């Protein structure tokens, strides 16, 4: 639910005299060094043409103020692609938020951007609550089977860096591709081993055949048993 600079809103009307609440999606750019086969962004029409587009703060700031006059901005969602590759835009948005909006911020990251330390410094220094969703599908997953050691090390480093920033919440989030269903339990256990806390997951918007759906349910049940045994 939100208002991206340029998209049409779709939620219930606000009480009389109040502006309707909106989460504002701020898109820094579209690019990402990742190679996920299921990437909706990279498989979308026009991506090759638009991949190098970047948000221009001088153009975006007046638009954000315009939206803030029309709606009660109750949060910022930063997108798309790997936003950590744009540290200067993170610094700009967090400063604008501290000055004018002071609302919670949410974003995804794959954790492997070379600019991660600089972005984490800006996030740790920001005054507003930040929710960071760290995308990791597990050790045997289509996405991370080749780089899980690097990704897990990046997560541990991020968690350590943010341990001094109580206003920042770092959570793991996983996607499940049809081919991942046979390793679902092992993949989810690798997330639990990495961070013994609840994590978010979602099956990809792809067609799962009957045996993949059965395997998904079987593996998820086995994982939940194991997780509950661990308490
Ligand atoms: S990390 Fe995200 S944006 Fe990058 S390729 Fe993977 S799914 Fe796409």
PDB file of C-alpha atoms and ligand atoms in Angstrom:
ATOM      1  CA  UNK A   1       0.000   0.000   0.000  1.00  0.00           C
ATOM      2  CA  UNK A   2       1.643   3.179  -0.971  1.00  0.00           C
ATOM      3  CA  UNK A   3       2.235   6.193  -3.190  1.00  0.00           C
ATOM      4  CA  UNK A   4       5.338   5.827  -5.398  1.00  0.00           C
ATOM      5  CA  UNK A   5       6.403   9.117  -6.890  1.00  0.00           C
ATOM      6  CA  UNK A   6       4.041   8.784 -10.018  1.00  0.00           C
ATOM      7  CA  UNK A   7       1.633   5.812  -9.150  1.00  0.00           C
ATOM      8  CA  UNK A   8      -2.180   5.684  -8.358  1.00  0.00           C
ATOM      9  CA  UNK A   9      -3.177   5.108  -4.628  1.00  0.00           C
ATOM     10  CA  UNK A  10      -5.815   2.474  -3.547  1.00  0.00           C
ATOM     11  CA  UNK A  11      -6.894   2.524   0.171  1.00  0.00           C
ATOM     12  CA  UNK A  12      -9.871   3.470   2.403  1.00  0.00           C
ATOM     13  CA  UNK A  13     -10.837   7.164   2.810  1.00  0.00           C
ATOM     14  CA  UNK A  14      -9.399   9.007   5.862  1.00  0.00           C
ATOM     15  CA  UNK A  15     -11.677  10.276   8.677  1.00  0.00           C
ATOM     16  CA  UNK A  16     -13.153  13.741   8.058  1.00  0.00           C
ATOM     17  CA  UNK A  17     -10.576  16.540   8.300  1.00  0.00           C
ATOM     18  CA  UNK A  18      -7.640  14.139   8.150  1.00  0.00           C
ATOM     19  CA  UNK A  19      -5.365  13.445   5.187  1.00  0.00           C
ATOM     20  CA  UNK A  20      -5.311   9.772   4.110  1.00  0.00           C
ATOM     21  CA  UNK A  21      -2.252   7.867   5.345  1.00  0.00           C
ATOM     22  CA  UNK A  22       0.185   6.608   2.720  1.00  0.00           C
ATOM     23  CA  UNK A  23       3.495   4.784   2.630  1.00  0.00           C
ATOM     24  CA  UNK A  24       5.605   6.662   0.091  1.00  0.00           C
ATOM     25  CA  UNK A  25       7.764   4.469  -2.145  1.00  0.00           C
ATOM     26  CA  UNK A  26      10.940   6.312  -3.172  1.00  0.00           C
ATOM     27  CA  UNK A  27      12.682   4.605  -6.097  1.00  0.00           C
ATOM     28  CA  UNK A  28      16.386   5.425  -6.203  1.00  0.00           C
ATOM     29  CA  UNK A  29      17.043   3.426  -9.340  1.00  0.00           C
ATOM     30  CA  UNK A  30      16.418  -0.001 -10.828  1.00  0.00           C
ATOM     31  CA  UNK A  31      19.837  -1.520 -11.159  1.00  0.00           C
ATOM     32  CA  UNK A  32      21.331  -4.426  -9.262  1.00  0.00           C
ATOM     33  CA  UNK A  33      24.421  -6.610  -9.650  1.00  0.00           C
ATOM     34  CA  UNK A  34      22.407  -9.653  -8.544  1.00  0.00           C
ATOM     35  CA  UNK A  35      21.599 -12.485 -10.965  1.00  0.00           C
ATOM     36  CA  UNK A  36      18.390 -13.930  -9.505  1.00  0.00           C
ATOM     37  CA  UNK A  37      16.619 -15.850 -12.261  1.00  0.00           C
ATOM     38  CA  UNK A  38      13.255 -14.884 -10.772  1.00  0.00           C
ATOM     39  CA  UNK A  39      13.947 -11.133 -10.679  1.00  0.00           C
ATOM     40  CA  UNK A  40      10.730  -9.360 -11.700  1.00  0.00           C
ATOM     41  CA  UNK A  41      12.682  -6.171 -12.315  1.00  0.00           C
ATOM     42  CA  UNK A  42      15.318  -7.624 -14.634  1.00  0.00           C
ATOM     43  CA  UNK A  43      12.828  -9.714 -16.557  1.00  0.00           C
ATOM     44  CA  UNK A  44      10.494  -6.759 -17.082  1.00  0.00           C
ATOM     45  CA  UNK A  45      10.133  -5.070 -20.460  1.00  0.00           C
ATOM     46  CA  UNK A  46      12.153  -1.899 -20.744  1.00  0.00           C
ATOM     47  CA  UNK A  47      14.623  -2.831 -18.019  1.00  0.00           C
ATOM     48  CA  UNK A  48      17.666  -2.625 -20.322  1.00  0.00           C
ATOM     49  CA  UNK A  49      16.664   0.917 -21.302  1.00  0.00           C
ATOM     50  CA  UNK A  50      15.806   2.052 -17.757  1.00  0.00           C
ATOM     51  CA  UNK A  51      18.449   0.232 -15.738  1.00  0.00           C
ATOM     52  CA  UNK A  52      20.712   3.269 -15.451  1.00  0.00           C
ATOM     53  CA  UNK A  53      17.958   5.717 -14.483  1.00  0.00           C
ATOM     54  CA  UNK A  54      18.640   7.429 -11.145  1.00  0.00           C
ATOM     55  CA  UNK A  55      16.454   9.527  -8.883  1.00  0.00           C
ATOM     56  CA  UNK A  56      17.386  13.235  -8.973  1.00  0.00           C
ATOM     57  CA  UNK A  57      16.942  14.741  -5.457  1.00  0.00           C
ATOM     58  CA  UNK A  58      16.408  18.230  -6.914  1.00  0.00           C
ATOM     59  CA  UNK A  59      13.355  16.910  -8.803  1.00  0.00           C
ATOM     60  CA  UNK A  60      12.172  14.487  -6.130  1.00  0.00           C
ATOM     61  CA  UNK A  61      12.176  16.819  -3.095  1.00  0.00           C
ATOM     62  CA  UNK A  62       9.400  19.161  -4.337  1.00  0.00           C
ATOM     63  CA  UNK A  63       7.355  16.102  -5.385  1.00  0.00           C
ATOM     64  CA  UNK A  64       7.736  14.562  -1.919  1.00  0.00           C
ATOM     65  CA  UNK A  65       6.607  17.836  -0.349  1.00  0.00           C
ATOM     66  CA  UNK A  66       3.642  17.907  -2.740  1.00  0.00           C
ATOM     67  CA  UNK A  67       2.655  14.385  -1.663  1.00  0.00           C
ATOM     68  CA  UNK A  68       3.163  15.285   2.008  1.00  0.00           C
ATOM     69  CA  UNK A  69       0.685  18.143   1.617  1.00  0.00           C
ATOM     70  CA  UNK A  70      -1.917  15.822   0.065  1.00  0.00           C
ATOM     71  CA  UNK A  71      -1.363  12.722   2.251  1.00  0.00           C
ATOM     72  CA  UNK A  72      -0.278  11.839   5.768  1.00  0.00           C
ATOM     73  CA  UNK A  73       2.979  10.073   4.947  1.00  0.00           C
ATOM     74  CA  UNK A  74       3.231   7.300   7.554  1.00  0.00           C
ATOM     75  CA  UNK A  75       6.318   5.588   6.191  1.00  0.00           C
ATOM     76  CA  UNK A  76       8.932   5.475   3.433  1.00  0.00           C
ATOM     77  CA  UNK A  77       9.717   2.404   1.343  1.00  0.00           C
ATOM     78  CA  UNK A  78      13.025   2.595  -0.513  1.00  0.00           C
ATOM     79  CA  UNK A  79      13.344   0.709  -3.802  1.00  0.00           C
ATOM     80  CA  UNK A  80      14.150  -0.797  -6.302  1.00  0.00           C
ATOM     81  CA  UNK A  81      16.997  -3.117  -7.275  1.00  0.00           C
ATOM     82  CA  UNK A  82      19.956  -2.943  -4.861  1.00  0.00           C
ATOM     83  CA  UNK A  83      19.397   0.431  -3.186  1.00  0.00           C
ATOM     84  CA  UNK A  84      22.628   0.152  -1.164  1.00  0.00           C
ATOM     85  CA  UNK A  85      24.506   0.875  -4.408  1.00  0.00           C
ATOM     86  CA  UNK A  86      23.234   4.484  -4.052  1.00  0.00           C
ATOM     87  CA  UNK A  87      24.736   5.645  -0.709  1.00  0.00           C
ATOM     88  CA  UNK A  88      24.444   9.343  -1.568  1.00  0.00           C
ATOM     89  CA  UNK A  89      20.693   8.906  -2.148  1.00  0.00           C
ATOM     90  CA  UNK A  90      20.323   7.103   1.182  1.00  0.00           C
ATOM     91  CA  UNK A  91      22.104   9.971   2.905  1.00  0.00           C
ATOM     92  CA  UNK A  92      19.900  12.509   1.116  1.00  0.00           C
ATOM     93  CA  UNK A  93      16.601  10.698   1.934  1.00  0.00           C
ATOM     94  CA  UNK A  94      17.477  10.043   5.594  1.00  0.00           C
ATOM     95  CA  UNK A  95      18.437  13.705   6.035  1.00  0.00           C
ATOM     96  CA  UNK A  96      15.190  14.848   4.368  1.00  0.00           C
ATOM     97  CA  UNK A  97      13.222  12.432   6.559  1.00  0.00           C
ATOM     98  CA  UNK A  98      14.908  13.717   9.734  1.00  0.00           C
ATOM     99  CA  UNK A  99      14.240  17.333   8.699  1.00  0.00           C
ATOM    100  CA  UNK A 100      10.691  17.126   7.372  1.00  0.00           C
ATOM    101  CA  UNK A 101       8.878  13.782   7.766  1.00  0.00           C
ATOM    102  CA  UNK A 102      10.384  11.741  10.621  1.00  0.00           C
ATOM    103  CA  UNK A 103       8.614   8.511   9.636  1.00  0.00           C
ATOM    104  CA  UNK A 104       9.773   4.850   9.668  1.00  0.00           C
ATOM    105  CA  UNK A 105      11.792   3.635   6.676  1.00  0.00           C
ATOM    106  CA  UNK A 106      11.739   0.159   5.092  1.00  0.00           C
ATOM    107  CA  UNK A 107      13.997  -1.383   2.464  1.00  0.00           C
ATOM    108  CA  UNK A 108      15.286  -4.680   1.088  1.00  0.00           C
ATOM    109  CA  UNK A 109      18.943  -5.479   0.513  1.00  0.00           C
ATOM    110  CA  UNK A 110      20.856  -8.442  -0.849  1.00  0.00           C
ATOM    111  CA  UNK A 111      23.721  -7.493   1.477  1.00  0.00           C
ATOM    112  CA  UNK A 112      26.529  -7.673  -1.104  1.00  0.00           C
ATOM    113  CA  UNK A 113      26.755  -4.046  -2.215  1.00  0.00           C
ATOM    114  CA  UNK A 114      30.274  -2.562  -1.930  1.00  0.00           C
ATOM    115  CA  UNK A 115      28.611   0.551  -0.512  1.00  0.00           C
ATOM    116  CA  UNK A 116      27.022  -1.318   2.427  1.00  0.00           C
ATOM    117  CA  UNK A 117      29.295   0.149   5.161  1.00  0.00           C
ATOM    118  CA  UNK A 118      28.537   3.743   4.093  1.00  0.00           C
ATOM    119  CA  UNK A 119      24.775   3.106   3.915  1.00  0.00           C
ATOM    120  CA  UNK A 120      24.781   1.362   7.305  1.00  0.00           C
ATOM    121  CA  UNK A 121      26.607   4.357   8.802  1.00  0.00           C
ATOM    122  CA  UNK A 122      23.857   6.662   7.480  1.00  0.00           C
ATOM    123  CA  UNK A 123      21.079   4.330   8.677  1.00  0.00           C
ATOM    124  CA  UNK A 124      22.689   3.893  12.115  1.00  0.00           C
ATOM    125  CA  UNK A 125      22.961   7.689  12.447  1.00  0.00           C
ATOM    126  CA  UNK A 126      19.368   8.351  11.359  1.00  0.00           C
ATOM    127  CA  UNK A 127      16.746   9.288  13.975  1.00  0.00           C
ATOM    128  CA  UNK A 128      13.786   7.401  12.452  1.00  0.00           C
ATOM    129  CA  UNK A 129      13.082   3.654  12.896  1.00  0.00           C
ATOM    130  CA  UNK A 130      14.412   1.566   9.993  1.00  0.00           C
ATOM    131  CA  UNK A 131      13.342  -1.940   8.981  1.00  0.00           C
ATOM    132  CA  UNK A 132      15.913  -3.704   6.765  1.00  0.00           C
ATOM    133  CA  UNK A 133      14.805  -6.903   5.064  1.00  0.00           C
ATOM    134  CA  UNK A 134      17.855  -8.972   4.131  1.00  0.00           C
ATOM    135  CA  UNK A 135      17.065 -11.205   1.153  1.00  0.00           C
ATOM    136  CA  UNK A 136      18.525 -14.710   1.545  1.00  0.00           C
ATOM    137  CA  UNK A 137      16.879 -17.875   0.198  1.00  0.00           C
ATOM    138  CA  UNK A 138      19.142 -20.420   1.942  1.00  0.00           C
ATOM    139  CA  UNK A 139      22.218 -22.576   1.274  1.00  0.00           C
ATOM    140  CA  UNK A 140      20.610 -24.939  -1.261  1.00  0.00           C
ATOM    141  CA  UNK A 141      18.496 -22.317  -3.005  1.00  0.00           C
ATOM    142  CA  UNK A 142      18.447 -21.426  -6.702  1.00  0.00           C
ATOM    143  CA  UNK A 143      19.509 -17.891  -5.722  1.00  0.00           C
ATOM    144  CA  UNK A 144      22.217 -18.455  -3.085  1.00  0.00           C
ATOM    145  CA  UNK A 145      23.638 -21.976  -3.421  1.00  0.00           C
ATOM    146  CA  UNK A 146      26.713 -20.489  -5.147  1.00  0.00           C
ATOM    147  CA  UNK A 147      27.334 -17.575  -2.742  1.00  0.00           C
ATOM    148  CA  UNK A 148      25.783 -18.545   0.623  1.00  0.00           C
ATOM    149  CA  UNK A 149      29.079 -18.209   2.530  1.00  0.00           C
ATOM    150  CA  UNK A 150      29.543 -14.631   1.292  1.00  0.00           C
ATOM    151  CA  UNK A 151      25.886 -13.768   1.977  1.00  0.00           C
ATOM    152  CA  UNK A 152      25.919 -15.242   5.491  1.00  0.00           C
ATOM    153  CA  UNK A 153      29.151 -13.387   6.287  1.00  0.00           C
ATOM    154  CA  UNK A 154      27.560 -10.155   4.999  1.00  0.00           C
ATOM    155  CA  UNK A 155      24.517 -10.690   7.220  1.00  0.00           C
ATOM    156  CA  UNK A 156      26.662 -11.314  10.309  1.00  0.00           C
ATOM    157  CA  UNK A 157      28.711  -8.183   9.594  1.00  0.00           C
ATOM    158  CA  UNK A 158      25.525  -6.121   9.122  1.00  0.00           C
ATOM    159  CA  UNK A 159      24.018  -7.457  12.340  1.00  0.00           C
ATOM    160  CA  UNK A 160      27.219  -6.615  14.249  1.00  0.00           C
ATOM    161  CA  UNK A 161      27.352  -3.101  12.755  1.00  0.00           C
ATOM    162  CA  UNK A 162      23.699  -2.442  13.632  1.00  0.00           C
ATOM    163  CA  UNK A 163      23.897  -3.899  17.143  1.00  0.00           C
ATOM    164  CA  UNK A 164      24.604  -0.342  18.363  1.00  0.00           C
ATOM    165  CA  UNK A 165      21.567   1.087  16.576  1.00  0.00           C
ATOM    166  CA  UNK A 166      18.431  -0.005  18.494  1.00  0.00           C
ATOM    167  CA  UNK A 167      16.112   1.891  16.123  1.00  0.00           C
ATOM    168  CA  UNK A 168      17.138  -0.393  13.250  1.00  0.00           C
ATOM    169  CA  UNK A 169      15.523  -3.824  12.826  1.00  0.00           C
ATOM    170  CA  UNK A 170      17.311  -6.321  10.582  1.00  0.00           C
ATOM    171  CA  UNK A 171      15.231  -9.280   9.428  1.00  0.00           C
ATOM    172  CA  UNK A 172      15.855 -12.172   7.050  1.00  0.00           C
ATOM    173  CA  UNK A 173      13.407 -12.715   4.202  1.00  0.00           C
ATOM    174  CA  UNK A 174      13.348 -15.590   1.724  1.00  0.00           C
ATOM    175  CA  UNK A 175      11.700 -16.419  -1.587  1.00  0.00           C
ATOM    176  CA  UNK A 176      10.867 -20.024  -2.500  1.00  0.00           C
ATOM    177  CA  UNK A 177      11.179 -20.940  -6.186  1.00  0.00           C
ATOM    178  CA  UNK A 178       9.439 -24.102  -7.455  1.00  0.00           C
ATOM    179  CA  UNK A 179      12.807 -25.867  -7.704  1.00  0.00           C
ATOM    180  CA  UNK A 180      13.619 -24.863  -4.124  1.00  0.00           C
ATOM    181  CA  UNK A 181      10.718 -26.827  -2.627  1.00  0.00           C
ATOM    182  CA  UNK A 182      12.764 -30.052  -2.308  1.00  0.00           C
ATOM    183  CA  UNK A 183      15.335 -28.211  -0.154  1.00  0.00           C
ATOM    184  CA  UNK A 184      12.884 -25.933   1.676  1.00  0.00           C
ATOM    185  CA  UNK A 185      13.506 -27.391   5.152  1.00  0.00           C
ATOM    186  CA  UNK A 186      17.291 -27.232   4.754  1.00  0.00           C
ATOM    187  CA  UNK A 187      17.124 -23.696   3.339  1.00  0.00           C
ATOM    188  CA  UNK A 188      14.905 -22.414   6.142  1.00  0.00           C
ATOM    189  CA  UNK A 189      17.102 -24.107   8.752  1.00  0.00           C
ATOM    190  CA  UNK A 190      20.083 -22.279   7.305  1.00  0.00           C
ATOM    191  CA  UNK A 191      18.202 -19.000   7.892  1.00  0.00           C
ATOM    192  CA  UNK A 192      17.357 -20.067  11.458  1.00  0.00           C
ATOM    193  CA  UNK A 193      20.992 -21.051  12.088  1.00  0.00           C
ATOM    194  CA  UNK A 194      22.100 -17.655  10.789  1.00  0.00           C
ATOM    195  CA  UNK A 195      19.610 -15.689  12.899  1.00  0.00           C
ATOM    196  CA  UNK A 196      17.487 -17.570  15.487  1.00  0.00           C
ATOM    197  CA  UNK A 197      14.494 -15.280  15.031  1.00  0.00           C
ATOM    198  CA  UNK A 198      11.260 -15.305  12.980  1.00  0.00           C
ATOM    199  CA  UNK A 199      11.835 -14.560   9.286  1.00  0.00           C
ATOM    200  CA  UNK A 200       9.511 -13.734   6.391  1.00  0.00           C
ATOM    201  CA  UNK A 201       9.161 -15.930   3.314  1.00  0.00           C
ATOM    202  CA  UNK A 202       7.025 -16.101   0.215  1.00  0.00           C
ATOM    203  CA  UNK A 203       6.579 -18.590  -2.602  1.00  0.00           C
ATOM    204  CA  UNK A 204       7.413 -16.954  -5.918  1.00  0.00           C
ATOM    205  CA  UNK A 205       4.607 -15.946  -8.237  1.00  0.00           C
ATOM    206  CA  UNK A 206       5.379 -18.873 -10.483  1.00  0.00           C
ATOM    207  CA  UNK A 207       3.453 -22.035 -11.265  1.00  0.00           C
ATOM    208  CA  UNK A 208       4.227 -24.815  -8.805  1.00  0.00           C
ATOM    209  CA  UNK A 209       3.233 -28.204 -10.191  1.00  0.00           C
ATOM    210  CA  UNK A 210       1.426 -30.755  -8.016  1.00  0.00           C
ATOM    211  CA  UNK A 211       4.522 -32.506  -6.727  1.00  0.00           C
ATOM    212  CA  UNK A 212       6.218 -29.174  -5.967  1.00  0.00           C
ATOM    213  CA  UNK A 213       3.165 -28.039  -4.023  1.00  0.00           C
ATOM    214  CA  UNK A 214       3.089 -31.323  -2.074  1.00  0.00           C
ATOM    215  CA  UNK A 215       6.813 -31.087  -1.414  1.00  0.00           C
ATOM    216  CA  UNK A 216       6.392 -27.462  -0.259  1.00  0.00           C
ATOM    217  CA  UNK A 217       3.801 -28.456   2.339  1.00  0.00           C
ATOM    218  CA  UNK A 218       5.747 -31.549   3.468  1.00  0.00           C
ATOM    219  CA  UNK A 219       9.023 -29.677   3.791  1.00  0.00           C
ATOM    220  CA  UNK A 220       7.422 -26.697   5.546  1.00  0.00           C
ATOM    221  CA  UNK A 221       5.769 -29.005   8.083  1.00  0.00           C
ATOM    222  CA  UNK A 222       9.107 -30.739   8.719  1.00  0.00           C
ATOM    223  CA  UNK A 223      10.808 -27.365   9.153  1.00  0.00           C
ATOM    224  CA  UNK A 224       8.160 -26.133  11.594  1.00  0.00           C
ATOM    225  CA  UNK A 225       8.538 -29.322  13.646  1.00  0.00           C
ATOM    226  CA  UNK A 226      12.288 -28.806  13.795  1.00  0.00           C
ATOM    227  CA  UNK A 227      11.920 -25.117  14.598  1.00  0.00           C
ATOM    228  CA  UNK A 228       9.481 -25.811  17.416  1.00  0.00           C
ATOM    229  CA  UNK A 229      11.802 -28.518  18.792  1.00  0.00           C
ATOM    230  CA  UNK A 230      14.438 -25.831  18.978  1.00  0.00           C
ATOM    231  CA  UNK A 231      11.962 -23.782  21.047  1.00  0.00           C
TER     232      UNK A 231
HETATM  233  S1  LIG B   1      18.737  -9.009  -5.680  1.00  0.00           S
HETATM  234 FE1  LIG B   1      16.640  -8.372  -6.109  1.00  0.00          FE
HETATM  235  S2  LIG B   1      16.813  -6.808  -7.684  1.00  0.00           S
HETATM  236 FE2  LIG B   1      18.743  -7.901  -7.620  1.00  0.00          FE
HETATM  237  S3  LIG B   1      18.585  -9.485  -9.184  1.00  0.00           S
HETATM  238 FE3  LIG B   1      17.933 -10.384  -7.239  1.00  0.00          FE
HETATM  239  S4  LIG B   1      15.722 -10.123  -7.175  1.00  0.00           S
HETATM  240 FE4  LIG B   1      16.537  -8.736  -8.750  1.00  0.00          FE
END
